[in-house]
Coordinates of C-alpha atoms and ligand atoms in Angstrom, one line a residue:
Chain A
M563 CA 14.4 -29.8 -28.3
A564 CA 14.4 -33.5 -27.6
E565 CA 15.8 -33.1 -24.1
Y566 CA 13.1 -33.2 -21.4
K567 CA 14.2 -31.6 -18.2
R568 CA 12.9 -29.6 -15.2
S569 CA 12.7 -25.9 -15.9
S570 CA 15.2 -24.0 -13.7
L571 CA 12.5 -21.9 -12.1
I572 CA 10.3 -24.8 -11.0
A573 CA 11.4 -25.7 -7.5
S574 CA 11.5 -29.4 -6.6
A575 CA 8.4 -29.2 -4.4
P576 CA 5.2 -31.1 -5.2
S577 CA 2.7 -29.1 -7.3
G578 CA -0.3 -27.8 -5.4
Y579 CA -2.4 -27.8 -8.5
C580 CA -5.3 -30.2 -9.0
P581 CA -4.6 -33.1 -11.4
G582 CA -5.0 -31.9 -15.0
C583 CA -5.0 -28.2 -14.1
L584 CA -3.5 -26.1 -16.9
H585 CA -2.1 -23.5 -14.4
S586 CA 0.9 -25.9 -14.0
L587 CA 1.4 -26.1 -17.7
A588 CA 1.3 -22.3 -18.0
T589 CA 3.8 -21.9 -15.3
R590 CA 6.1 -24.4 -16.9
L591 CA 5.8 -22.6 -20.3
I592 CA 6.8 -19.3 -18.6
S593 CA 9.8 -20.9 -16.9
D594 CA 10.9 -22.6 -20.1
V595 CA 10.8 -19.3 -22.1
L596 CA 12.7 -17.5 -19.3
D597 CA 15.4 -20.2 -19.5
E598 CA 15.5 -20.0 -23.2
L599 CA 16.0 -16.2 -23.1
G600 CA 18.6 -16.4 -20.4
Q601 CA 16.4 -14.3 -18.2
A602 CA 15.7 -16.8 -15.4
Q603 CA 17.8 -15.0 -12.9
N604 CA 16.7 -11.5 -14.0
S605 CA 13.0 -12.3 -13.9
L606 CA 10.6 -11.3 -11.2
N607 CA 7.2 -13.0 -10.9
V608 CA 4.5 -10.9 -9.4
I609 CA 2.2 -13.6 -7.9
S610 CA -1.4 -12.7 -7.6
V611 CA -4.2 -14.1 -5.5
G612 CA -6.1 -17.2 -6.7
C613 CA -4.9 -20.6 -7.5
S614 CA -1.8 -19.0 -9.0
A615 CA -0.8 -18.1 -5.4
L616 CA 0.2 -21.7 -5.1
N617 CA 3.2 -20.7 -7.1
I618 CA 4.8 -19.3 -3.9
K619 CA 5.4 -22.9 -3.0
Y620 CA 7.2 -24.0 -6.1
W621 CA 8.2 -21.0 -8.2
G622 CA 12.0 -21.2 -7.9
G623 CA 12.7 -17.7 -9.2
D624 CA 12.4 -14.4 -7.5
F625 CA 8.8 -13.4 -6.7
L626 CA 6.7 -10.8 -4.9
S627 CA 3.3 -12.0 -3.8
V628 CA 0.7 -9.3 -3.9
A629 CA -3.0 -8.5 -3.0
H630 CA -6.0 -9.7 -5.0
G631 CA -6.2 -7.9 -8.3
R632 CA -3.3 -5.5 -7.6
A633 CA -0.5 -7.2 -9.5
P634 CA -0.4 -4.6 -12.3
A635 CA -0.1 -1.9 -9.7
A636 CA 2.6 -3.6 -7.7
A637 CA 4.5 -4.4 -11.0
T638 CA 4.3 -0.7 -11.9
G639 CA 6.0 0.2 -8.7
I640 CA 8.6 -2.5 -9.2
K641 CA 9.4 -1.7 -12.8
R642 CA 9.5 2.0 -12.3
V643 CA 12.3 1.7 -9.8
N644 CA 14.0 -1.3 -11.3
P645 CA 13.6 -1.1 -15.0
E646 CA 16.3 -3.6 -15.8
R647 CA 14.5 -6.5 -14.3
L648 CA 12.2 -8.6 -16.5
V649 CA 8.9 -8.3 -14.6
F650 CA 5.7 -10.3 -15.2
A651 CA 2.5 -10.7 -13.4
Y652 CA 0.5 -13.9 -13.5
Q653 CA -3.2 -13.4 -12.9
G654 CA -6.4 -15.4 -12.9
D655 CA -9.7 -14.1 -14.4
G656 CA -11.3 -13.1 -11.1
D657 CA -8.1 -11.4 -10.1
L658 CA -7.6 -9.5 -13.3
A659 CA -11.0 -9.0 -14.8
A660 CA -13.1 -8.3 -11.7
I661 CA -11.4 -6.9 -8.6
G662 CA -8.4 -5.8 -10.6
L663 CA -10.1 -4.4 -13.7
A664 CA -9.0 -0.8 -12.9
E665 CA -5.4 -1.9 -12.2
I666 CA -5.0 -3.9 -15.4
M667 CA -6.7 -1.4 -17.7
S668 CA -4.7 1.5 -16.2
A669 CA -1.4 -0.2 -16.3
A670 CA -2.0 -1.2 -19.9
N671 CA -3.1 2.3 -20.8
R672 CA 0.0 3.7 -19.3
G673 CA 2.0 1.3 -21.4
E674 CA 3.9 0.0 -18.4
N675 CA 6.9 -2.0 -19.6
F676 CA 6.0 -5.4 -18.1
T677 CA 4.2 -8.5 -19.1
V678 CA 0.9 -9.8 -17.8
I679 CA 0.1 -13.5 -18.3
F680 CA -3.6 -13.9 -17.8
A681 CA -4.9 -17.4 -17.0
N682 CA -8.6 -17.5 -18.0
N683 CA -10.3 -20.6 -16.5
Q684 CA -13.8 -18.9 -16.5
T685 CA -14.2 -19.4 -12.8
Y686 CA -12.9 -18.5 -9.3
G687 CA -10.9 -21.7 -8.8
M688 CA -9.4 -20.9 -5.4
T689 CA -12.6 -20.0 -3.6
G690 CA -14.5 -23.0 -4.9
G691 CA -15.9 -22.3 -8.3
Q692 CA -18.0 -19.1 -8.2
M693 CA -18.9 -17.1 -11.2
A694 CA -16.0 -15.1 -12.7
P695 CA -16.4 -12.2 -15.1
T696 CA -15.3 -14.6 -17.8
T697 CA -17.8 -17.3 -17.0
L698 CA -19.6 -18.4 -20.1
E699 CA -23.3 -17.7 -20.7
G700 CA -25.3 -20.6 -19.2
Q701 CA -22.3 -22.0 -17.4
V702 CA -23.2 -23.5 -14.0
T703 CA -21.1 -22.2 -11.1
T704 CA -21.7 -22.2 -7.3
T705 CA -23.2 -18.7 -7.6
T706 CA -25.0 -19.3 -10.9
V707 CA -26.6 -22.6 -10.1
N708 CA -29.0 -22.4 -13.0
G709 CA -26.3 -21.2 -15.4
R710 CA -25.0 -17.7 -15.9
D711 CA -27.9 -15.4 -16.8
P712 CA -26.7 -12.4 -18.8
S713 CA -29.9 -10.5 -17.9
T714 CA -28.6 -10.1 -14.4
T715 CA -24.9 -10.9 -14.6
G716 CA -23.9 -9.4 -18.0
Y717 CA -21.7 -11.2 -20.6
P718 CA -18.3 -12.8 -20.3
L719 CA -15.6 -10.1 -20.5
K720 CA -13.2 -10.3 -23.4
M721 CA -10.0 -8.9 -22.0
C722 CA -7.8 -9.1 -25.2
E723 CA -10.4 -7.3 -27.2
L724 CA -10.7 -4.6 -24.5
I725 CA -7.0 -4.1 -24.0
S726 CA -6.3 -4.0 -27.7
T727 CA -8.5 -0.9 -28.1
L728 CA -5.8 0.9 -26.1
K729 CA -3.0 2.7 -28.0
A730 CA -0.2 2.0 -25.6
P731 CA 0.0 -1.8 -25.4
A732 CA 2.8 -3.4 -27.6
Y733 CA 1.5 -6.9 -27.7
V734 CA -1.9 -8.5 -26.9
A735 CA -2.6 -12.1 -27.7
R736 CA -4.8 -15.1 -26.7
F737 CA -3.9 -18.8 -26.8
A738 CA -5.6 -21.9 -25.8
L739 CA -3.7 -24.5 -23.8
N740 CA -5.8 -27.5 -24.7
S741 CA -3.8 -28.7 -27.7
P742 CA -0.1 -29.2 -28.7
K743 CA -0.6 -26.5 -31.4
G744 CA -2.1 -24.0 -28.9
I745 CA 0.7 -24.8 -26.4
N746 CA 3.4 -24.1 -29.0
Q747 CA 1.8 -20.9 -30.1
A748 CA 1.4 -19.8 -26.4
R749 CA 5.1 -20.5 -25.8
A750 CA 6.0 -18.4 -28.8
G751 CA 3.6 -15.7 -27.7
I752 CA 5.1 -15.5 -24.2
K753 CA 8.6 -15.4 -25.7
K754 CA 7.6 -12.5 -27.9
A755 CA 6.0 -10.6 -25.0
F756 CA 9.2 -11.0 -22.9
Q757 CA 11.4 -10.0 -25.8
L758 CA 9.3 -6.9 -26.5
Q759 CA 9.6 -6.0 -22.8
M760 CA 13.4 -6.5 -22.9
Q761 CA 13.4 -4.0 -25.9
G762 CA 11.5 -1.5 -23.8
K763 CA 8.4 -1.6 -26.1
G764 CA 5.9 -1.3 -23.3
F765 CA 2.9 -3.3 -22.0
T766 CA 2.5 -6.9 -23.2
F767 CA -0.4 -9.1 -22.5
V768 CA -0.8 -12.8 -23.1
E769 CA -4.1 -14.5 -22.3
L770 CA -4.0 -18.2 -21.8
L771 CA -7.3 -20.2 -22.0
T772 CA -7.1 -22.7 -19.2
N773 CA -9.4 -25.1 -17.4
C774 CA -10.6 -26.1 -14.0
P775 CA -11.3 -29.8 -13.8
T776 CA -12.3 -29.6 -10.1
N777 CA -14.8 -26.8 -10.4
W778 CA -16.0 -27.6 -13.9
H779 CA -16.7 -31.1 -12.5
L780 CA -15.1 -32.7 -15.6
S781 CA -12.2 -35.1 -16.0
P782 CA -9.0 -33.4 -17.2
L783 CA -9.5 -34.9 -20.6
K784 CA -13.1 -33.8 -20.9
T785 CA -12.1 -30.2 -20.0
L786 CA -10.0 -30.1 -23.1
E787 CA -12.9 -31.1 -25.2
Y788 CA -15.1 -28.6 -23.4
M789 CA -12.7 -25.9 -24.3
D790 CA -12.9 -26.8 -28.0
T791 CA -16.7 -26.7 -28.0
N792 CA -17.4 -23.9 -25.6
T793 CA -14.5 -21.7 -24.6
I794 CA -12.6 -21.3 -27.8
P795 CA -15.7 -20.3 -29.9
Y796 CA -16.4 -17.4 -27.5
F797 CA -12.8 -16.4 -26.6
T798 CA -11.2 -16.4 -30.1
P799 CA -7.5 -17.2 -29.9
G800 CA -5.2 -14.9 -32.0
I801 CA -2.9 -12.0 -32.0
Y802 CA -4.9 -8.9 -31.2
K803 CA -2.1 -6.4 -31.3
D804 CA 1.5 -6.6 -32.2
C805 CA 3.5 -3.3 -32.4
E806 CA 6.0 -4.9 -34.8
V807 CA 3.3 -5.9 -37.3
D808 CA 1.2 -2.8 -36.7
A809 CA 4.2 -0.6 -37.4
E810 CA 4.7 -2.1 -40.9
Chain B
M752 CA 24.1 24.2 7.1
G753 CA 20.8 25.9 7.0
D754 CA 18.6 25.7 4.0
K755 CA 15.8 27.9 5.1
K756 CA 12.7 28.3 3.0
F757 CA 9.2 29.6 3.5
M758 CA 7.0 26.7 2.5
K759 CA 3.5 25.2 2.7
G760 CA 3.4 22.2 5.0
N761 CA 2.6 19.8 2.2
N762 CA 5.4 21.0 0.0
A763 CA 7.8 20.9 2.9
I764 CA 7.1 17.3 3.6
A765 CA 7.4 16.4 0.0
E766 CA 10.8 18.1 -0.1
A767 CA 11.8 16.4 3.2
A768 CA 10.9 13.0 1.7
V769 CA 13.1 13.6 -1.3
R770 CA 16.0 14.6 1.0
A771 CA 15.3 11.5 3.1
G772 CA 16.1 9.4 0.0
C773 CA 12.5 8.8 -1.1
R774 CA 12.6 7.8 -4.8
F775 CA 9.1 6.6 -5.5
F776 CA 5.7 8.2 -5.0
A777 CA 2.3 7.0 -6.1
G778 CA -0.9 8.8 -5.2
Y779 CA -4.4 9.9 -6.2
P780 CA -5.6 13.5 -6.0
I781 CA -7.6 14.5 -2.9
T782 CA -7.9 17.7 -1.0
P783 CA -6.2 18.9 1.2
Q784 CA -3.0 17.1 0.3
N785 CA -2.7 17.7 -3.5
E786 CA 0.5 19.8 -3.1
I787 CA 2.3 16.6 -2.2
P788 CA 1.8 14.7 -5.4
E789 CA 2.0 17.9 -7.4
Y790 CA 5.4 18.8 -6.0
L791 CA 6.7 15.3 -6.3
S792 CA 5.5 14.9 -9.9
W793 CA 8.3 17.3 -11.0
R794 CA 10.7 17.0 -8.1
L795 CA 11.2 13.2 -8.1
P796 CA 12.3 13.0 -11.8
E797 CA 14.9 15.7 -11.0
V798 CA 16.7 13.3 -8.6
G799 CA 16.2 10.1 -10.7
G800 CA 13.1 9.0 -8.8
A801 CA 9.7 8.0 -10.2
F802 CA 6.3 9.5 -9.7
V803 CA 3.0 7.8 -10.7
Q804 CA -0.4 9.2 -10.5
G805 CA -2.3 6.1 -9.7
E806 CA -5.8 5.2 -10.9
S807 CA -7.0 5.0 -7.3
E808 CA -5.6 5.0 -3.7
V809 CA -5.9 1.2 -3.8
A810 CA -3.6 1.0 -6.9
S811 CA -1.3 3.7 -5.5
I812 CA -0.6 1.9 -2.2
N813 CA 0.0 -1.3 -4.1
M814 CA 2.5 0.5 -6.4
V815 CA 4.2 1.6 -3.2
Y816 CA 4.2 -2.0 -2.1
G817 CA 6.0 -3.0 -5.3
A818 CA 8.5 -0.2 -5.1
A819 CA 9.2 -0.9 -1.4
A820 CA 9.8 -4.6 -2.2
M821 CA 12.7 -3.4 -4.4
G822 CA 14.3 -1.7 -1.4
T823 CA 13.3 1.8 -2.7
R824 CA 12.2 4.4 -0.2
A825 CA 8.6 4.8 -1.2
L826 CA 5.8 7.3 -0.2
T827 CA 2.1 7.8 -0.6
S828 CA -0.2 10.4 0.7
S829 CA -3.9 10.9 0.9
S830 CA -6.7 12.1 3.1
G831 CA -9.7 10.4 4.9
P832 CA -11.6 8.6 2.1
G833 CA -8.3 7.8 0.4
I834 CA -6.7 6.4 3.5
S835 CA -9.6 4.0 3.9
L836 CA -8.9 2.7 0.4
K837 CA -5.2 2.3 1.3
A838 CA -6.1 0.1 4.2
E839 CA -5.7 -3.0 2.1
G840 CA -2.2 -2.1 1.0
I841 CA -1.0 -0.9 4.4
S842 CA -2.0 -4.2 5.9
Y843 CA -0.1 -6.1 3.1
L844 CA 3.0 -3.9 3.7
A845 CA 2.9 -5.0 7.4
A846 CA 2.3 -8.6 6.4
A847 CA 5.2 -8.7 3.9
A848 CA 7.4 -6.7 6.3
L849 CA 7.9 -3.9 3.9
P850 CA 8.9 -0.4 4.9
A851 CA 7.1 2.6 3.4
V852 CA 5.7 5.9 4.6
I853 CA 2.1 6.9 4.4
V854 CA 0.9 10.5 5.0
N855 CA -2.6 11.4 5.9
I856 CA -3.4 15.1 5.7
S857 CA -6.8 14.6 7.3
R858 CA -10.1 16.3 6.8
G859 CA -13.6 16.2 8.2
G860 CA -15.4 12.9 8.3
P861 CA -17.1 10.4 8.2
G862 CA -17.7 9.4 4.6
L863 CA -16.7 12.0 2.1
G864 CA -16.9 14.5 4.9
S865 CA -15.6 17.9 4.1
I866 CA -12.4 19.1 2.6
Q867 CA -11.7 21.3 5.6
P868 CA -9.2 20.2 8.2
A869 CA -10.2 17.8 11.1
Q870 CA -8.5 15.3 13.4
S871 CA -11.1 12.6 12.9
D872 CA -8.7 9.8 11.9
Y873 CA -6.9 9.2 15.2
L874 CA -8.6 5.9 15.9
Q875 CA -8.1 4.6 12.4
A876 CA -4.4 5.6 12.5
T877 CA -3.6 4.2 15.9
K878 CA -5.9 1.2 16.2
A879 CA -6.6 -0.3 12.8
L880 CA -4.9 1.1 9.7
G881 CA -6.2 -2.1 8.0
H882 CA -7.4 -5.6 8.8
G883 CA -5.5 -8.2 10.6
G884 CA -4.3 -6.7 13.9
F885 CA -1.1 -4.9 13.0
H886 CA 0.2 -1.5 14.0
A887 CA 2.4 1.2 12.4
M888 CA 4.2 3.9 14.2
V889 CA 2.1 7.1 14.0
F890 CA 3.8 10.5 14.1
A891 CA 1.8 13.6 14.6
P892 CA 3.8 16.8 13.9
N893 CA 2.4 20.2 14.9
S894 CA 4.4 22.5 12.6
A895 CA 5.9 22.4 9.1
Q896 CA 9.3 22.2 10.6
E897 CA 8.5 19.2 12.8
A898 CA 6.8 17.5 9.9
V899 CA 10.0 18.0 7.9
D900 CA 12.1 16.5 10.7
L901 CA 9.7 13.5 11.2
V902 CA 9.4 12.7 7.5
Y903 CA 13.1 13.0 7.1
N904 CA 13.6 10.2 9.7
A905 CA 10.5 8.2 8.9
W906 CA 12.2 5.6 6.6
D907 CA 14.9 5.0 9.1
Y908 CA 12.2 3.7 11.5
A909 CA 10.4 1.9 8.7
E910 CA 13.6 0.1 7.5
R911 CA 14.7 -0.6 11.1
D912 CA 11.4 -2.3 11.8
R913 CA 10.5 -3.5 8.3
N914 CA 7.1 -2.0 8.9
P915 CA 5.2 1.0 7.4
V916 CA 5.3 4.3 9.2
F917 CA 2.3 6.6 9.3
I918 CA 2.4 10.4 9.4
L919 CA -0.9 11.9 10.7
M920 CA -1.4 15.6 10.0
D921 CA -4.4 17.7 9.2
G922 CA -5.4 20.1 6.5
C923 CA -4.3 23.1 8.6
L924 CA -0.8 21.8 8.9
G925 CA -0.7 20.7 5.3
N926 CA -1.6 24.2 4.1
I927 CA 0.0 26.7 6.5
M928 CA 3.0 28.5 5.2
E929 CA 5.9 28.5 7.7
E930 CA 9.7 28.8 7.7
V931 CA 11.4 25.5 7.5
D932 CA 15.1 24.6 7.8
L933 CA 15.5 21.8 5.3
P934 CA 18.0 19.0 6.1
P935 CA 20.7 17.9 3.7
M936 CA 20.0 15.4 0.9
K937 CA 20.7 11.8 2.1
E938 CA 22.7 10.2 -0.7
L939 CA 21.7 6.5 -0.7
N940 CA 23.8 4.1 -2.7
D941 CA 23.4 0.5 -3.8
E942 CA 25.0 -0.6 -0.5
D943 CA 22.1 1.1 1.3
I944 CA 19.6 -1.2 -0.4
P945 CA 18.4 -3.6 2.3
G946 CA 19.5 -7.2 1.9
W947 CA 16.0 -8.5 1.7
A948 CA 15.1 -6.3 -1.2
L949 CA 14.1 -8.0 -4.5
T950 CA 16.7 -6.0 -6.5
R951 CA 19.7 -7.6 -8.2
R952 CA 21.4 -4.3 -8.8
N953 CA 24.5 -5.3 -6.8
D954 CA 24.9 -8.8 -8.0
P955 CA 23.3 -9.9 -11.3
E956 CA 25.0 -13.3 -11.0
R957 CA 23.5 -14.1 -7.7
D958 CA 21.7 -17.4 -8.0
W959 CA 19.7 -17.8 -4.8
Q960 CA 16.0 -16.9 -4.7
L961 CA 14.7 -13.6 -3.5
S962 CA 11.1 -13.5 -2.5
L963 CA 8.6 -11.5 -0.4
T964 CA 5.1 -12.6 0.4
P965 CA 2.3 -11.8 2.8
I966 CA 1.2 -15.4 2.7
Y967 CA 2.4 -17.8 5.4
T968 CA 1.6 -21.0 7.1
E969 CA -0.6 -20.6 10.2
E970 CA 2.3 -21.3 12.5
M971 CA 4.6 -18.8 10.8
L972 CA 1.8 -16.2 10.8
E973 CA 1.3 -16.7 14.5
G974 CA 5.1 -16.4 15.1
L975 CA 5.2 -13.2 13.0
N976 CA 2.3 -11.7 14.9
A977 CA 3.9 -12.5 18.2
M978 CA 7.2 -10.9 17.1
A979 CA 5.2 -7.8 16.0
G980 CA 3.7 -7.7 19.5
E981 CA 7.2 -7.6 20.9
M982 CA 8.2 -4.8 18.5
Y983 CA 5.2 -2.7 19.5
K984 CA 6.2 -3.1 23.2
S985 CA 9.8 -2.0 22.4
W986 CA 8.4 1.1 20.7
E987 CA 6.9 2.0 24.0
T988 CA 10.2 2.0 25.8
E989 CA 12.4 3.2 23.0
D990 CA 10.5 5.4 20.6
V991 CA 7.8 7.4 22.5
K992 CA 8.0 11.1 21.7
Y993 CA 6.0 13.9 23.4
E994 CA 6.4 17.5 24.4
E995 CA 5.7 18.9 27.9
F996 CA 4.6 22.5 28.1
M997 CA 4.2 24.3 31.5
L998 CA 3.6 21.0 33.1
D999 CA 5.6 21.2 36.4
D1000 CA 3.0 23.0 38.5
A1001 CA 0.0 22.3 36.4
E1002 CA -3.3 21.6 38.1
Y1003 CA -5.1 21.1 34.8
V1004 CA -3.3 19.2 32.0
V1005 CA -4.4 19.6 28.4
V1006 CA -3.6 16.6 26.2
A1007 CA -3.6 17.6 22.5
Y1008 CA -1.6 16.7 19.4
G1009 CA -1.0 18.4 16.1
I1010 CA -2.9 21.6 15.3
A1011 CA -5.0 21.2 18.5
S1012 CA -1.8 21.5 20.5
R1013 CA -0.9 24.8 18.9
V1014 CA -4.3 26.4 19.6
S1015 CA -4.2 25.0 23.1
K1016 CA -0.8 26.5 23.8
E1017 CA -2.2 30.0 23.0
A1018 CA -5.1 29.4 25.4
I1019 CA -2.8 28.1 28.1
L1020 CA -0.6 31.2 27.9
K1021 CA -3.6 33.4 28.3
L1022 CA -4.9 31.4 31.3
R1023 CA -1.4 31.5 32.9
E1024 CA -1.5 35.3 32.7
Q1025 CA -4.6 35.1 34.8
G1026 CA -3.0 32.8 37.3
Y1027 CA -4.5 29.5 36.2
K1028 CA -2.0 26.7 36.5
V1029 CA -2.6 24.9 33.2
G1030 CA -0.1 22.8 31.3
L1031 CA 0.1 20.6 28.2
I1032 CA 1.2 17.1 27.2
R1033 CA 1.6 16.9 23.4
P1034 CA 1.9 13.4 22.0
I1035 CA 4.2 13.4 19.0
T1036 CA 4.0 9.7 18.6
L1037 CA 0.3 8.7 18.7
F1038 CA 1.4 5.1 18.5
P1039 CA 3.3 4.3 20.6
F1040 CA 1.1 6.5 22.8
P1041 CA 3.0 8.5 25.6
K1042 CA 1.4 6.5 28.4
K1043 CA 3.9 6.9 31.1
V1044 CA 4.0 10.7 31.3
I1045 CA 0.2 10.7 31.7
H1046 CA 0.2 7.8 34.1
D1047 CA 2.9 9.3 36.3
L1048 CA 1.4 12.8 36.8
D1049 CA 1.0 13.8 40.4
Y1050 CA -2.7 13.3 40.8
S1051 CA -2.6 14.8 44.3
K1052 CA -2.0 18.1 42.4
V1053 CA -3.7 17.5 39.1
K1054 CA -7.4 18.3 39.2
G1055 CA -8.4 17.5 35.7
I1056 CA -7.2 16.4 32.3
I1057 CA -8.6 18.2 29.3
D1058 CA -8.6 16.3 26.0
V1059 CA -8.6 18.9 23.2
E1060 CA -9.1 17.6 19.6
M1061 CA -10.4 18.9 16.4
T1062 CA -13.0 16.1 16.2
L1063 CA -16.2 15.1 18.0
P1064 CA -16.4 13.0 20.1
A1065 CA -12.8 13.1 21.2
Q1066 CA -10.9 10.0 20.0
M1067 CA -7.9 10.0 22.3
H1068 CA -10.1 9.8 25.3
D1069 CA -9.8 6.1 26.0
D1070 CA -6.0 6.1 25.6
I1071 CA -5.8 8.9 28.2
A1072 CA -8.3 7.3 30.5
L1073 CA -6.3 4.1 30.6
Q1074 CA -3.5 6.1 32.2
V1075 CA -5.5 8.4 34.4
L1076 CA -7.3 5.4 35.9
E1077 CA -10.1 7.6 37.4
R1078 CA -7.7 9.6 39.5
C1079 CA -9.2 12.8 38.2
P1080 CA -11.9 13.8 35.8
I1081 CA -11.2 13.9 32.0
Y1082 CA -12.9 16.8 30.2
E1083 CA -13.2 17.1 26.4
Y1084 CA -13.4 20.0 24.1
G1085 CA -13.4 19.8 20.3
R1086 CA -14.8 21.0 17.0
S1087 CA -15.5 18.7 14.1
G1088 CA -16.6 18.1 10.5
G1089 CA -14.2 20.8 9.2
C1090 CA -15.2 23.4 11.8
L1091 CA -11.9 24.7 13.1
L1092 CA -10.6 25.0 16.6
D1093 CA -10.0 28.7 17.2
D1094 CA -8.1 30.6 20.0
D1095 CA -11.2 32.1 21.5
G1096 CA -13.2 28.9 21.5
V1097 CA -10.5 26.8 23.1
Y1098 CA -9.7 29.6 25.6
E1099 CA -13.4 29.9 26.7
A1100 CA -13.7 26.2 27.0
L1101 CA -10.6 25.8 29.1
L1102 CA -11.5 28.8 31.2
D1103 CA -14.8 27.3 31.9
I1104 CA -13.3 24.0 33.1
V1105 CA -10.3 25.4 35.1
S1106 CA -12.5 28.1 36.8
G1107 CA -14.9 25.4 37.9
G1108 CA -17.7 26.9 35.8
E1109 CA -17.4 30.2 37.7
N1110 CA -16.5 32.2 34.7
N1111 CA -19.7 32.2 32.9
G1112 CA -19.9 35.9 32.5
Ligands
LIG1407 C1 -9.8 -8.6 -1.3 C2 -10.0 -10.1 -1.5 N1 -11.3 -10.5 -1.8 C3 -11.5 -11.8 -2.0 C4 -10.5 -12.7 -1.8 C5 -10.8 -14.2 -1.9 N2 -10.3 -14.8 -3.1 C6 -9.1 -15.6 -3.1 S1 -8.8 -16.2 -4.6 C7 -10.2 -15.6 -5.3 C8 -10.6 -15.9 -6.7 C9 -9.5 -16.1 -7.6 O1 -10.0 -16.5 -8.8 P1 -9.2 -16.3 -10.2 O2 -8.5 -15.0 -10.2 O3 -10.2 -16.5 -11.3 O4 -8.1 -17.4 -10.1 P2 -8.2 -19.0 -10.0 O5 -8.2 -19.3 -8.6 O6 -9.4 -19.4 -10.7 O7 -7.0 -19.4 -10.7 C10 -10.9 -14.8 -4.3 C11 -12.1 -14.2 -4.6 C12 -9.2 -12.2 -1.5 N3 -8.2 -13.0 -1.3 N4 -9.0 -10.9 -1.3

């Protein structure tokens, strides 16, 4: 535990992420868990469109980069013809909860045996900070300059809550990456999801609450505080579904 | 040899796909191609393949993208509105250099159109199957047997070029029952999985990275586009397929593909009986288009080209005109919107043209 080393799946290229962006921490956690499970070589990362697409530069493991929102569809094709690979998709909130809503809900409902890691930063980071389906009420973005107004834009979508209404998914959980405790829980959650996939239990979903210092116009440190006061109260962390517990 | 069956066109191509080694299909219901997913839903599991009824055509083509990336021979099929939705994924297949086969059993358009057969998707198929300026080979069979043969070989082209292959048929061909001679099952093994595929079936210990992406630097993208341009040119010299019918002495040359070519042949035979010298060029590959045979006609003899298509206005016209170069008139005859070409209609229209309008009685 004391040893600090580069994860085997992070290539030695400079990170493309903005300083303080939690996408890089999330990526690191995934890589660490795959190392720990001895699955680094067997894993296949389905890289979506958004800031996560920067991963094509420095994800050192196997990957397939796919169209905006379609990662769960592509992962379905992959896993159906190559069930022995550990397959996961890494998607942002615009990618997963707007343009890809049909794909994520349908893959979850079919109980596809792969894992989706969902990085929820409440904005469209890559395109410059527009409103995402997860943008908080009143949150200022480049397309909600007076703050998100639910009367015309609806309310932030809670994906864990939605997906956990489905029967098929094996594991659905949300963690916040703004504290050491949250980070450790997230690591355990990702591990659990991958283990369930390896046991063939079906669809696993891990939502990670992340930040966007650049488009939130806050310093990295301030984004962590903002998450405590704004994000976490709305997007409640926790385990929403666990087939092992539910079966008891 | 010889596995003769009496089959519907749609079922025949589904079986041909299986025998070609296709082991993944994803699709969404739409008439008039439903027999393809219905057949494959039970047939693929029989041979260890996978069938997924996707939540949409967008999802289905992206499932195909995923399966194709693993080196699996993958197929999707649809019709008009669904093909529009597949445009995204087809473009991504071309970008990531992935082979796959897409079948369009086309129907009347535009928009939702009608569920009746039409040939309204020629321009979409040959000019822009999606954004970004790529092409796929487009095969247009005119019988169930030819569809079987073309589908059977489609992945060989797709894998050779690492590019999607498109089969353009219409609701008539998809739904007619004809005798087909089915080819033998291709037995593909692990060694047949292309080296670029993201599968580690052969070598779980391999420690180098496997990756496929449609994202490139500007310079790489330009290089890939230039290479694709060279590939399209090579198709023109290597892969053009067409049929000539009674062409040698023809004074009027019908150009028609798919179902329109069959109806045209009937009319031509009737006109020949009356002494009219009419022939036919039938493009089998729509892209690459059979340019040379049209360009090299003896225009001192040929008095007119007649473009017969089951769509209005004719969509092949410009491709023909670029070869005719105003050396003779180009006439058009067609039906559209799901109204079918029929023997009498085509015969009357051709007669009117070849008789110089003298046969109005
Ligand atoms: C079909 C399509 N529409 C729009 C885009 C432009 N686009 C690229 S990234 C992105 C937003 C991604 O936001 P999100 O999924 O929240 O990820 P983030 O960048 O915030 O990590 C959009 C809209 C695209 N690439 N493709």
